[in-house]
Amino acid sequence: MAERLTILHTESSLGWGGQEHRTFKEMVGLSKLGQRLLLACQPGAKFAVRAREAGFEVFEVRMRNGVDLAAVAKLAALMRRERVDVVNTHSGRDSILGGLAGRLAGRLVVRTRHLALPITSRFTYTTLPHHVVSVSESVRRYLVGEGVPEPRIGTVYTGIDPEVMTLDGASTLRAELGLPDEAKLVGTVAILRKKKGHHRIVEAAPAILAACPDVHFVFAGDGPQMDNLKAQIAAAGLGERFHLLGLRRDIANVLAGCDLFLLPTEQEALGTSFIEAMAMGLPVIGTRVDGVPEVVRHDDNGLLIEPDDVASLAAAVIRLLGDDALRARMAGRSRELVSSVFHVDTMNRDMLALYRRLLAERRAR
């Protein structure tokens, strides 16, 4: 019987986003696989609340900055006291502090890279961790280009639980919006940031409506671009065609009411929102940037367009809305890819196998 591992995740972020959500899913999944999971985070972190609610041991450590030696000492003492086997760091600050503490305590240090942004500290990738996990091959290739030794980087795709993306009964979205069954709905679920490309959908809408006059666009999410988008939609006279739902917790219900998913993002490490839409059986349209082509397979489960290309965005939407058989085929492939590649169980098994392999290699030296 394999030994039970004690795995400590560190996170210096106070917020809750895709990065924290993936880490939380790993904690839940590996706990179900019989491992002991701990979290070290800052006082007041939203992650602490979620982790405690789920029954995990949470240790609050103030991480003031990247040279907070008191935090390093506390984290190293925590690792020794709790007999931690693996330290998995995530954000910049905790990767410095947790990485140093892990090295001082003689623990295996792993860092996960969640983002498609330029790195700010090579030290936390090339020197402190024994291994780096990337959430996509695009991120892995970028890190290799930045000098991280290739054998010390591996990709473990972010997975979702398809059971979470299920719905009892039919979607209530169309009734909520007062739309008839024959209306075509193009859905987008993402924070309203400029780089997500919502404004490009508004720009493409006139061309789409000229070809498909029964189309409506649904944006689920909140963010700093809300007012700008409302103004853009009003200026274009498209207020009756765009439905800004704000932040929603019933994402499965929203997606189930749509005919396809569209996110013309300019930057995306992988794109969990695409995977959620795929789990709901939707064809997806994404951009040829970063890790998106690893999720959106062109002419397989969806279509890829160039970022900022309004004409190709409109053409892709028109093509899918005009071909029911194509949408159905792509919807089936979307579900298959979630089950085979982007399933939360696959992610968790791969992470546990990685930890065990790295620990075995260290002991064999």
Coordinates of C-alpha atoms in Angstrom, one line a residue, residues 3-8 36-38 57 59 75-87 105-108 359 363:
E3 CA 2.3 5.7 1.8
R4 CA 0.0 8.6 2.8
L5 CA 1.5 11.9 1.8
T6 CA 1.2 15.2 3.7
I7 CA 1.0 17.9 1.1
L8 CA 1.1 21.6 2.0
R36 CA -3.4 14.7 3.9
L37 CA -3.8 18.2 2.6
L38 CA -2.9 21.4 4.4
E57 CA -6.4 22.2 8.2
F59 CA -2.5 27.7 8.9
L75 CA 6.6 28.1 7.3
A76 CA 9.7 26.0 7.8
A77 CA 8.7 25.2 11.4
L78 CA 5.2 24.3 10.2
M79 CA 6.7 21.9 7.6
R80 CA 8.8 20.2 10.2
R81 CA 6.1 20.0 12.8
E82 CA 3.4 18.6 10.5
R83 CA 5.9 16.3 8.7
V84 CA 5.2 17.7 5.3
D85 CA 6.3 15.7 2.3
V86 CA 5.5 18.1 -0.5
V87 CA 5.3 21.9 -0.6
A105 CA 13.2 22.1 5.9
G106 CA 14.5 19.6 3.3
R107 CA 11.1 19.1 1.6
L108 CA 10.2 18.5 -2.0
L359 CA 9.8 11.8 -4.0
R363 CA 15.2 9.2 -2.2

